[in-house]
C-alpha atoms as an extended CHARMM CRD file, in Angstrom:
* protein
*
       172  EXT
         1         1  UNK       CA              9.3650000000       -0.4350000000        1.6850000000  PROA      1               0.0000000000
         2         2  UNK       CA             12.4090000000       -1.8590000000        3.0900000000  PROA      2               0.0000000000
         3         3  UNK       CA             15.2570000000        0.7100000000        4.1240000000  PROA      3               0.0000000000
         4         4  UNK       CA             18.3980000000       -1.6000000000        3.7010000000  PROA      4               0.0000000000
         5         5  UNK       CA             19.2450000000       -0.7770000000        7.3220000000  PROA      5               0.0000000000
         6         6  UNK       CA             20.2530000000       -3.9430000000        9.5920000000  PROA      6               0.0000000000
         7         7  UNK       CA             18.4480000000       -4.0900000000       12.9570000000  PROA      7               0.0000000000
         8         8  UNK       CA             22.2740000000       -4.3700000000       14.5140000000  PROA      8               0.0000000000
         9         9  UNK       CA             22.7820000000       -0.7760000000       13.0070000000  PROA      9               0.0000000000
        10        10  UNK       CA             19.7440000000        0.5470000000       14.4070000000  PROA      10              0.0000000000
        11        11  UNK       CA             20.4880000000       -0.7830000000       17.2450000000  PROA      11              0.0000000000
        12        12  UNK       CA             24.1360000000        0.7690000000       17.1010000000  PROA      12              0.0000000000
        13        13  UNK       CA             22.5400000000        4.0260000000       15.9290000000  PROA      13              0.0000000000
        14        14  UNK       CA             19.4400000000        4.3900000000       18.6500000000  PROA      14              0.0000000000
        15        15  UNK       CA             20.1030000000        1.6130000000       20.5270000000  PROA      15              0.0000000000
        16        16  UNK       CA             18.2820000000       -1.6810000000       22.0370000000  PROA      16              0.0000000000
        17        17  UNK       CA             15.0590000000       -0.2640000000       23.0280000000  PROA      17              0.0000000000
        18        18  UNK       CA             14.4720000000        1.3060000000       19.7900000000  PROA      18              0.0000000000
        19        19  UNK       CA             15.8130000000       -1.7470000000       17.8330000000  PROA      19              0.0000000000
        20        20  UNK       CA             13.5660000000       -4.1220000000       19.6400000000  PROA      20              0.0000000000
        21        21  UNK       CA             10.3850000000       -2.2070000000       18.0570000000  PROA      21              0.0000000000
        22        22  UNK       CA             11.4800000000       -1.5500000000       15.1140000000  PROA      22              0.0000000000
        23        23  UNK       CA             11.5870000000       -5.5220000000       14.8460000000  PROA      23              0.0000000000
        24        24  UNK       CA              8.0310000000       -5.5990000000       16.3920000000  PROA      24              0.0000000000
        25        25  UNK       CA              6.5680000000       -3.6480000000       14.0550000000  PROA      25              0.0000000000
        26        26  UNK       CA              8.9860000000       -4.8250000000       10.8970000000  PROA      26              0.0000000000
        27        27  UNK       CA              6.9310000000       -7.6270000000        8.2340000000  PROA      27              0.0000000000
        28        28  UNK       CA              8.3880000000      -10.6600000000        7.3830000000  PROA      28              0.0000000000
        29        29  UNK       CA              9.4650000000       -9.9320000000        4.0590000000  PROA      29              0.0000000000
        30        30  UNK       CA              9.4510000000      -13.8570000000        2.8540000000  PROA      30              0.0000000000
        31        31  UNK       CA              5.9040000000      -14.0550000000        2.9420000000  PROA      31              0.0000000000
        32        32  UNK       CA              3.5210000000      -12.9710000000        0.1600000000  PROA      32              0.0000000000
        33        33  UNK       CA              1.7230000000       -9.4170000000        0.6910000000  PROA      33              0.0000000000
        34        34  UNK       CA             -1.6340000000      -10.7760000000        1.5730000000  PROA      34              0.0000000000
        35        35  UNK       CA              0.1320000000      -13.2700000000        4.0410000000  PROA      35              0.0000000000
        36        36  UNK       CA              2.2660000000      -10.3400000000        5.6360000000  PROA      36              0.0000000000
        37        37  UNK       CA             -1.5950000000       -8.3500000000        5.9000000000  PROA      37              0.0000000000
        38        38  UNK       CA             -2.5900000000      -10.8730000000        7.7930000000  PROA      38              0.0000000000
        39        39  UNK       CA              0.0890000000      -11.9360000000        9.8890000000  PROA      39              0.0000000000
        40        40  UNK       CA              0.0880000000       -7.8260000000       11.0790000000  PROA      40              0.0000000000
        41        41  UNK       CA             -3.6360000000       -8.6040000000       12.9590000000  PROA      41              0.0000000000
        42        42  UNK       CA             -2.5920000000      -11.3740000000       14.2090000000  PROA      42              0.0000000000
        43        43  UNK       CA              0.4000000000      -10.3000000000       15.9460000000  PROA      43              0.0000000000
        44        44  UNK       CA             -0.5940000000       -6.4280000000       16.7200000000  PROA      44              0.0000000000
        45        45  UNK       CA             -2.1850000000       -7.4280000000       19.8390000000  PROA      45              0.0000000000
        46        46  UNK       CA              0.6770000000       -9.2740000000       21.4490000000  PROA      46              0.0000000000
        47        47  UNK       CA              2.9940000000       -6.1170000000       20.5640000000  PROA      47              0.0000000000
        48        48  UNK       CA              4.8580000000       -3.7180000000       23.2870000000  PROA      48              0.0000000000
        49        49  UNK       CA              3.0350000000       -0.5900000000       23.7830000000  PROA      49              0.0000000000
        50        50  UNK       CA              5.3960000000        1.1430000000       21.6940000000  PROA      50              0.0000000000
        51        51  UNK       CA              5.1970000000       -1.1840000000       18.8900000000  PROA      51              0.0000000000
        52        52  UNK       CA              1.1530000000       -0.5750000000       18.8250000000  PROA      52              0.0000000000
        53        53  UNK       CA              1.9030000000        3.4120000000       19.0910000000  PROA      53              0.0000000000
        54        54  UNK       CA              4.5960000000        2.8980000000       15.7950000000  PROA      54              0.0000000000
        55        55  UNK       CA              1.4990000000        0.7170000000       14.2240000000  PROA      55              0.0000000000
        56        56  UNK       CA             -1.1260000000        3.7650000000       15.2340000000  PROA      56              0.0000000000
        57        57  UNK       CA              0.6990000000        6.4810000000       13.7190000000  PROA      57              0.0000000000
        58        58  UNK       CA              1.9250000000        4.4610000000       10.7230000000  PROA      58              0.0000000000
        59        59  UNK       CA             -1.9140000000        3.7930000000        9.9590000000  PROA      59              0.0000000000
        60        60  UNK       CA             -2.7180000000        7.0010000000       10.2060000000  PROA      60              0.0000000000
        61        61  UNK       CA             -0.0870000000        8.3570000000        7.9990000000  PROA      61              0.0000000000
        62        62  UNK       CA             -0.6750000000        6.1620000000        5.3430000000  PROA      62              0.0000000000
        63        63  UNK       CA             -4.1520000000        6.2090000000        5.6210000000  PROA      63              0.0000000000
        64        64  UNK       CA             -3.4330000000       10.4070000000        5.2420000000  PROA      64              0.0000000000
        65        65  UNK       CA             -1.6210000000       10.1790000000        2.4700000000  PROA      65              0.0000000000
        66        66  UNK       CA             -3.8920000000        7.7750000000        0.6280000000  PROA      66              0.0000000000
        67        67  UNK       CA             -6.5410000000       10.2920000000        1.1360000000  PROA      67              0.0000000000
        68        68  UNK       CA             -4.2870000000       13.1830000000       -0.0310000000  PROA      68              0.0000000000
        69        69  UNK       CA             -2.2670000000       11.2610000000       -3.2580000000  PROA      69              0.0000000000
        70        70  UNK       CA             -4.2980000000        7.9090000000       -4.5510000000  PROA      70              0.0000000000
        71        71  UNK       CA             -1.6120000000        5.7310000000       -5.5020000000  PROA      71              0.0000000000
        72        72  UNK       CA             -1.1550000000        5.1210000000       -9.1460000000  PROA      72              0.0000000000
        73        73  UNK       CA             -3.0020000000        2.1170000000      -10.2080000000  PROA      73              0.0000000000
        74        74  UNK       CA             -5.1050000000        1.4700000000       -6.8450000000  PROA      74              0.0000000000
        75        75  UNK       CA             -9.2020000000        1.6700000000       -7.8160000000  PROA      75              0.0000000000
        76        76  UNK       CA            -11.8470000000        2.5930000000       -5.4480000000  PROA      76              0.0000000000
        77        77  UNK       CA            -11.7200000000       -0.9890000000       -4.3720000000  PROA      77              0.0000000000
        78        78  UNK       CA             -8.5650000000       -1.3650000000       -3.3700000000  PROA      78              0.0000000000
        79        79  UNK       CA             -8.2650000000        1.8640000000       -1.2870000000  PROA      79              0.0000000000
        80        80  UNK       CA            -11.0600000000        1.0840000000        0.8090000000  PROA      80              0.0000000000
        81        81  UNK       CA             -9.7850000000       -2.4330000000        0.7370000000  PROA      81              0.0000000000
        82        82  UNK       CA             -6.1900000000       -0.9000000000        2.3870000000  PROA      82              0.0000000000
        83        83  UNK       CA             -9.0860000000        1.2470000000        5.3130000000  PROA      83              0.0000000000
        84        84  UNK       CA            -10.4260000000       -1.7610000000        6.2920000000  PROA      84              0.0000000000
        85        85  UNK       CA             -7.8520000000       -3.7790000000        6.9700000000  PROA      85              0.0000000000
        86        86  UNK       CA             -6.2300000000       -0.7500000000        8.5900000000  PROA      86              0.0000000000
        87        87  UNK       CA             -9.0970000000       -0.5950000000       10.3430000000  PROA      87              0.0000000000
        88        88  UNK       CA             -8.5830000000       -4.2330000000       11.3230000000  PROA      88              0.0000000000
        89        89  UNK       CA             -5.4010000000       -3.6440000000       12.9310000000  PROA      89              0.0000000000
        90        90  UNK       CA             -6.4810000000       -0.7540000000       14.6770000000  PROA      90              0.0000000000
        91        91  UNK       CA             -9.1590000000       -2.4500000000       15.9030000000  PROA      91              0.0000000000
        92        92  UNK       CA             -7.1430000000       -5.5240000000       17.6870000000  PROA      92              0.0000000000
        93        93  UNK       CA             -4.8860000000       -2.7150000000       19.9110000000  PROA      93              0.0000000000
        94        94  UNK       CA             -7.4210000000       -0.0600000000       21.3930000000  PROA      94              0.0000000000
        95        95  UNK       CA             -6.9900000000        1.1250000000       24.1240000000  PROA      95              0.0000000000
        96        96  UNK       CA             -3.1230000000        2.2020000000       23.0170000000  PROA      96              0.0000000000
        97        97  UNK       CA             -3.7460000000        5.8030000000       22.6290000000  PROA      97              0.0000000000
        98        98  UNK       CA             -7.0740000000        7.2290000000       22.6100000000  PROA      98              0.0000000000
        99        99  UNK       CA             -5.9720000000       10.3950000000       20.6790000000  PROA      99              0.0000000000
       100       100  UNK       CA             -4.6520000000        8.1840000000       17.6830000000  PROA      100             0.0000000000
       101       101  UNK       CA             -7.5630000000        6.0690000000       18.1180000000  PROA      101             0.0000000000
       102       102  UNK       CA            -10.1770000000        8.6190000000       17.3670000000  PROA      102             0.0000000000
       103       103  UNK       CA             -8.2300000000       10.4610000000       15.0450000000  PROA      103             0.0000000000
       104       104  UNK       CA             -8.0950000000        6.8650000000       12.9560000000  PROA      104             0.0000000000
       105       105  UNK       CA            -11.7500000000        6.7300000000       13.8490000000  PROA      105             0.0000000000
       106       106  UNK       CA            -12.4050000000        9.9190000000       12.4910000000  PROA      106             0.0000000000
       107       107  UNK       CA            -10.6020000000        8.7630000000        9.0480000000  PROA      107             0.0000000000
       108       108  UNK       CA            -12.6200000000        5.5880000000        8.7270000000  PROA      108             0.0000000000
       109       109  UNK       CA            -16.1310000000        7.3310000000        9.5490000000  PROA      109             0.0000000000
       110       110  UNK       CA            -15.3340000000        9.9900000000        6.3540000000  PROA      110             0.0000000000
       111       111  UNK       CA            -15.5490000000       10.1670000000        2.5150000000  PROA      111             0.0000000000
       112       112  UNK       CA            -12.8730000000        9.9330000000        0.2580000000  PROA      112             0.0000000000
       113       113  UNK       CA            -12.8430000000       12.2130000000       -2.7630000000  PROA      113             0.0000000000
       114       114  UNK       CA            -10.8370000000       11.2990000000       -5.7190000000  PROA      114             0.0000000000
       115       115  UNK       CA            -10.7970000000       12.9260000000       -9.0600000000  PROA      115             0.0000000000
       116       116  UNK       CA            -10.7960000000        9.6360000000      -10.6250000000  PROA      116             0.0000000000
       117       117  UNK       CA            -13.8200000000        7.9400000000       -8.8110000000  PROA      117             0.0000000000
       118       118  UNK       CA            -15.8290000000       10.5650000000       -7.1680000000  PROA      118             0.0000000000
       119       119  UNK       CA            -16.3720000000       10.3380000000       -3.6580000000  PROA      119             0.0000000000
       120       120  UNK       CA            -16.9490000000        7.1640000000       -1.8460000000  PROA      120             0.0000000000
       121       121  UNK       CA            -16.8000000000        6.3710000000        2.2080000000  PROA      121             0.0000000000
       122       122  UNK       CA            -13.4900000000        5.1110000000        3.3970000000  PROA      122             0.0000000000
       123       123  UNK       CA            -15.1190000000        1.7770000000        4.8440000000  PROA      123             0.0000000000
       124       124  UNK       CA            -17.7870000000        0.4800000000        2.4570000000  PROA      124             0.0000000000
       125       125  UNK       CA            -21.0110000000        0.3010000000        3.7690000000  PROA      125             0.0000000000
       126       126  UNK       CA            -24.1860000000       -2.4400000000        3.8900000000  PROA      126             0.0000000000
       127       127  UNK       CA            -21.2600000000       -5.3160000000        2.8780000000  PROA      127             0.0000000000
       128       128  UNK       CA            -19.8360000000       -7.8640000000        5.0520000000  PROA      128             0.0000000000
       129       129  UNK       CA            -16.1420000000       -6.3520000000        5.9150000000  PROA      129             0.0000000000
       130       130  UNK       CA            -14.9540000000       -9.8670000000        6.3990000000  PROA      130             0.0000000000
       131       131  UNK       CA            -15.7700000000      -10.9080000000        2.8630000000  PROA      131             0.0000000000
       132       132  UNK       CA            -14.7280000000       -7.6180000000        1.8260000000  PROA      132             0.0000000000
       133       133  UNK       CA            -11.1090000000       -7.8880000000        3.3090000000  PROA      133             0.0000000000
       134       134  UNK       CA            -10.6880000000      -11.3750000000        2.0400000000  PROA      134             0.0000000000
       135       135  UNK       CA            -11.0090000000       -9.9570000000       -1.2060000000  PROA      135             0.0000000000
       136       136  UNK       CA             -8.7500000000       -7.1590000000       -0.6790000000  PROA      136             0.0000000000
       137       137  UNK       CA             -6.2990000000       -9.9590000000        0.1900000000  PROA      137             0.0000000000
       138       138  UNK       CA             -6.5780000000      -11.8110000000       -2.7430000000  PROA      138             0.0000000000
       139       139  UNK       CA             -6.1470000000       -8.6980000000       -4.7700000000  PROA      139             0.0000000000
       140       140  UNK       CA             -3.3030000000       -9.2090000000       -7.6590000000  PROA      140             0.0000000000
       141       141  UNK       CA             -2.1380000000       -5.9360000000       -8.8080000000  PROA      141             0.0000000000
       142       142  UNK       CA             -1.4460000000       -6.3070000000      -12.8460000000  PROA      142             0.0000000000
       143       143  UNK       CA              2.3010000000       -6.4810000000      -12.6800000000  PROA      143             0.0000000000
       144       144  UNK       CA              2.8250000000       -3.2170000000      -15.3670000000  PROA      144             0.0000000000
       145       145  UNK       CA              4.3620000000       -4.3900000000      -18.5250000000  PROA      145             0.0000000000
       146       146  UNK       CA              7.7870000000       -2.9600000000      -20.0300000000  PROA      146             0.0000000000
       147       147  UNK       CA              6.8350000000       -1.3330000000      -22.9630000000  PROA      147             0.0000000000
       148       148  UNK       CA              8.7860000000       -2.5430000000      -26.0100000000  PROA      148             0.0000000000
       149       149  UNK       CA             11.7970000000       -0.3830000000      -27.1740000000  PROA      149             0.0000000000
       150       150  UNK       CA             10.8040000000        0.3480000000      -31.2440000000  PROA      150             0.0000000000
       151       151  UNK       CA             13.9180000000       -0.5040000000      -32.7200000000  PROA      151             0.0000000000
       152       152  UNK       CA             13.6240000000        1.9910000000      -35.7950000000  PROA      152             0.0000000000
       153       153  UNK       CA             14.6110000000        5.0220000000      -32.8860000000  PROA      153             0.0000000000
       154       154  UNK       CA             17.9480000000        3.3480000000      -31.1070000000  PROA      154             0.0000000000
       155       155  UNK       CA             20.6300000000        6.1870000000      -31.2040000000  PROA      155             0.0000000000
       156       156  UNK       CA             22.1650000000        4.7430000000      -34.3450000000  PROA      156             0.0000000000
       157       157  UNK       CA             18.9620000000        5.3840000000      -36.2820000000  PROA      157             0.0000000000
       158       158  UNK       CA             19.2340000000        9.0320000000      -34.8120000000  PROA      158             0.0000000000
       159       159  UNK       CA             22.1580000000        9.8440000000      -37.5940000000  PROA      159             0.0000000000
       160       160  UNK       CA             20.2030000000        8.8140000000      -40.7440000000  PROA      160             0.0000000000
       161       161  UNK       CA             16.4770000000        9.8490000000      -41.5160000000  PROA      161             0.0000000000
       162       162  UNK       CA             13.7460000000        7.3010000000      -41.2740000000  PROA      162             0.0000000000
       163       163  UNK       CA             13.5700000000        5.0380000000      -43.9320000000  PROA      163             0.0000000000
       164       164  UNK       CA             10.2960000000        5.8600000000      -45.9280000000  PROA      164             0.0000000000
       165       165  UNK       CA              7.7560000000        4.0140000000      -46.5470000000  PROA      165             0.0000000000
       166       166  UNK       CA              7.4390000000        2.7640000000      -50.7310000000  PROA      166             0.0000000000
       167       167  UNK       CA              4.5890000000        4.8520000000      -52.0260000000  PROA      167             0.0000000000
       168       168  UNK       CA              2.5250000000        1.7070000000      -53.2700000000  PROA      168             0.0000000000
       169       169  UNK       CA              1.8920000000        1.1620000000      -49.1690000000  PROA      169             0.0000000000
       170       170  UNK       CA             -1.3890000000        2.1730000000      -48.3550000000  PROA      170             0.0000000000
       171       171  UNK       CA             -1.3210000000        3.4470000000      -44.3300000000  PROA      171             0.0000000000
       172       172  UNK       CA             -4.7720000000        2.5440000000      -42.8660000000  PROA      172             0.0000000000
């Protein structure tokens, strides 16, 4: 999610150095989800060593917390769509830190357990991850509708009781 902090104050704040990979590693927010997905393996391996270390542990973390709260609304699908294109990242910038890298590796080899869908392995097996990921790309999350206010309970209702219905209504 975006913080609403300028890179000129976190530069001010932490200074150039700090600034600089914070940019790296920030998404071009103009672009469409799926785009921004993409655009992160293609850049990744062209990143400073400390942007691929920010990418590592920000993978990771996610990736944890996935595995610890399923976010509302994302199927088994989804989730192990989100591992392997994690995995795709990771995969473009080994050799950054081997003790990220196999704790990542660790993740993708295991088995997610969810209330909701049982247990399933973080990277879907026997199916071609390329197809797979595409898919996960083109993924549309239903946008969740506003339910409708009922009218009958605004506050000004709240003073007078309900009207009734006329007895001759039959409620099926």
């Amino acid at each position: 999610g975006s913080s609403g902090t300028s890179f000129e104050e976190i530069e001010a704040e932490f200074g150039v150095d700090v600034a600089n990979i914070v940019r790296e590693v920030t998404d071009d927010k103009s672009l469409p989800k799926h785009e921004r997905k993409k655009q992160q393996i293609i850049h990744a391996p062209h990143a400073s060593t400390q942007a691929k270390l920010v990418k590592l542990a920000d993978k990771y973390y996610n990736l944890l917390d996935i595995q610890r709260i399923h976010p509302k609304g994302w199927d088994q699908k989804r989730i192990q769509g989100y591992c392997v294109w994690a995995k795709a990242v990771v995969d473009v910038i080994r050799g950054t830190n081997k003790n990220l890298e196999d704790a990542l590796d660790a993740f993708f080899a295991s088995t997610i357990n969810t209330a909701e869908f049982g247990s399933f392995p973080a990277i879907p097996q026997d199916t071609d991850l390329a197809v797979f990921l595409q898919e996960y790309y083109e993924h549309r999350p239903l946008k969740a509708k506003k339910a409708k206010k009922d009218k009958r309970w605004n506050s000004a209702s709240l003073s007078r009781p309900p009207t009734l219905l006329p007895r001759s209504t039959s409620i099926k």
